[in-house]
C-alpha positions as semicolon CSV with decimal commas, in nm:
position;residue;x (nm);y (nm);z (nm)
1;X;-1,959;3,056;-0,476
2;X;-2,201;2,851;-0,264
3;X;-2,068;2,551;-0,071
4;X;-2,257;2,303;-0,289
5;X;-2,080;2,432;-0,601
6;X;-1,742;2,412;-0,428
7;X;-1,812;2,052;-0,330
8;X;-1,914;1,969;-0,686
9;X;-1,602;2,136;-0,821
10;X;-1,384;1,935;-0,580
11;X;-1,557;1,609;-0,678
12;X;-1,511;1,675;-1,051
13;X;-1,147;1,770;-0,998
14;X;-1,075;1,454;-0,800
15;X;-1,249;1,237;-1,063
16;X;-1,043;1,395;-1,342
17;X;-0,724;1,343;-1,139
18;X;-0,821;0,979;-1,089
19;X;-0,876;0,945;-1,466
20;X;-0,536;1,091;-1,550
21;X;-0,338;0,897;-1,286
22;X;-0,491;0,565;-1,392
23;X;-0,452;0,629;-1,768
24;X;-0,821;0,554;-1,815
25;X;-0,969;0,595;-2,163
26;X;-1,259;0,832;-2,218
27;X;-1,497;0,543;-2,280
28;X;-1,404;0,370;-1,955
29;X;-1,427;0,700;-1,768
30;X;-1,783;0,746;-1,896
31;X;-1,870;0,394;-1,782
32;X;-1,732;0,474;-1,437
33;X;-1,935;0,796;-1,425
34;X;-2,246;0,598;-1,519
35;X;-2,178;0,356;-1,234
36;X;-2,133;0,646;-0,992
37;X;-2,461;0,793;-1,114
38;X;-2,638;0,460;-1,062
39;X;-2,498;0,433;-0,709
40;X;-2,624;0,782;-0,626
41;X;-2,970;0,699;-0,764
42;X;-2,977;0,394;-0,538
43;X;-2,877;0,614;-0,243
44;X;-3,165;0,850;-0,319
45;X;-3,411;0,563;-0,346
46;X;-3,291;0,422;-0,013
47;X;-3,352;0,756;0,153
48;X;-3,713;0,756;0,029
49;X;-3,783;0,414;0,181
50;X;-3,894;0,435;0,545
51;X;-3,625;0,316;0,784
52;X;-3,660;-0,040;0,905
53;X;-3,487;-0,213;1,190
54;X;-3,235;-0,390;0,972
55;X;-3,181;-0,121;0,711
56;X;-3,162;0,188;0,928
57;X;-2,890;0,429;0,844
58;X;-2,815;0,422;0,478
59;X;-2,507;0,448;0,270
60;X;-2,259;0,727;0,279
61;X;-2,220;0,951;-0,027
62;X;-1,991;0,825;-0,303
63;X;-1,628;0,928;-0,290
64;X;-1,390;0,905;-0,588
65;X;-1,169;0,684;-0,368
66;X;-1,449;0,426;-0,382
67;X;-1,373;0,380;-0,751
68;X;-1,020;0,248;-0,685
69;X;-1,117;-0,123;-0,697
70;X;-1,272;-0,069;-1,040
71;X;-0,971;0,096;-1,204
72;X;-0,818;-0,235;-1,314
73;X;-1,142;-0,321;-1,491
74;X;-1,118;-0,013;-1,711
75;X;-0,773;-0,066;-1,855
76;X;-0,573;0,115;-1,588
77;X;-0,216;0,026;-1,483
78;X;-0,321;-0,306;-1,324
79;X;-0,483;-0,414;-1,652
80;X;-0,175;-0,320;-1,856
81;X;0,060;-0,509;-1,624
82;X;-0,149;-0,825;-1,648
83;X;-0,157;-0,811;-2,028
84;X;0,215;-0,738;-2,068
85;X;0,324;-1,061;-1,897
């Protein structure tokens, strides 16, 4: 299996683990995947723009850990705790 497929497999596995540990619904998971997709599209567009003094570098690739701040928005444990009180 090529390295790119192994990386993809690891990313999908970690996203599914994140979904199950946060008790995220399928609908919210799809919204999160759409946001990840949008972020990656923006990364690709940034790479196509010639580097400028201020914007040199670029963003790092998305990691499933980057989704942690959004979990409460999608009905995860934080959301349930707030609504129970």
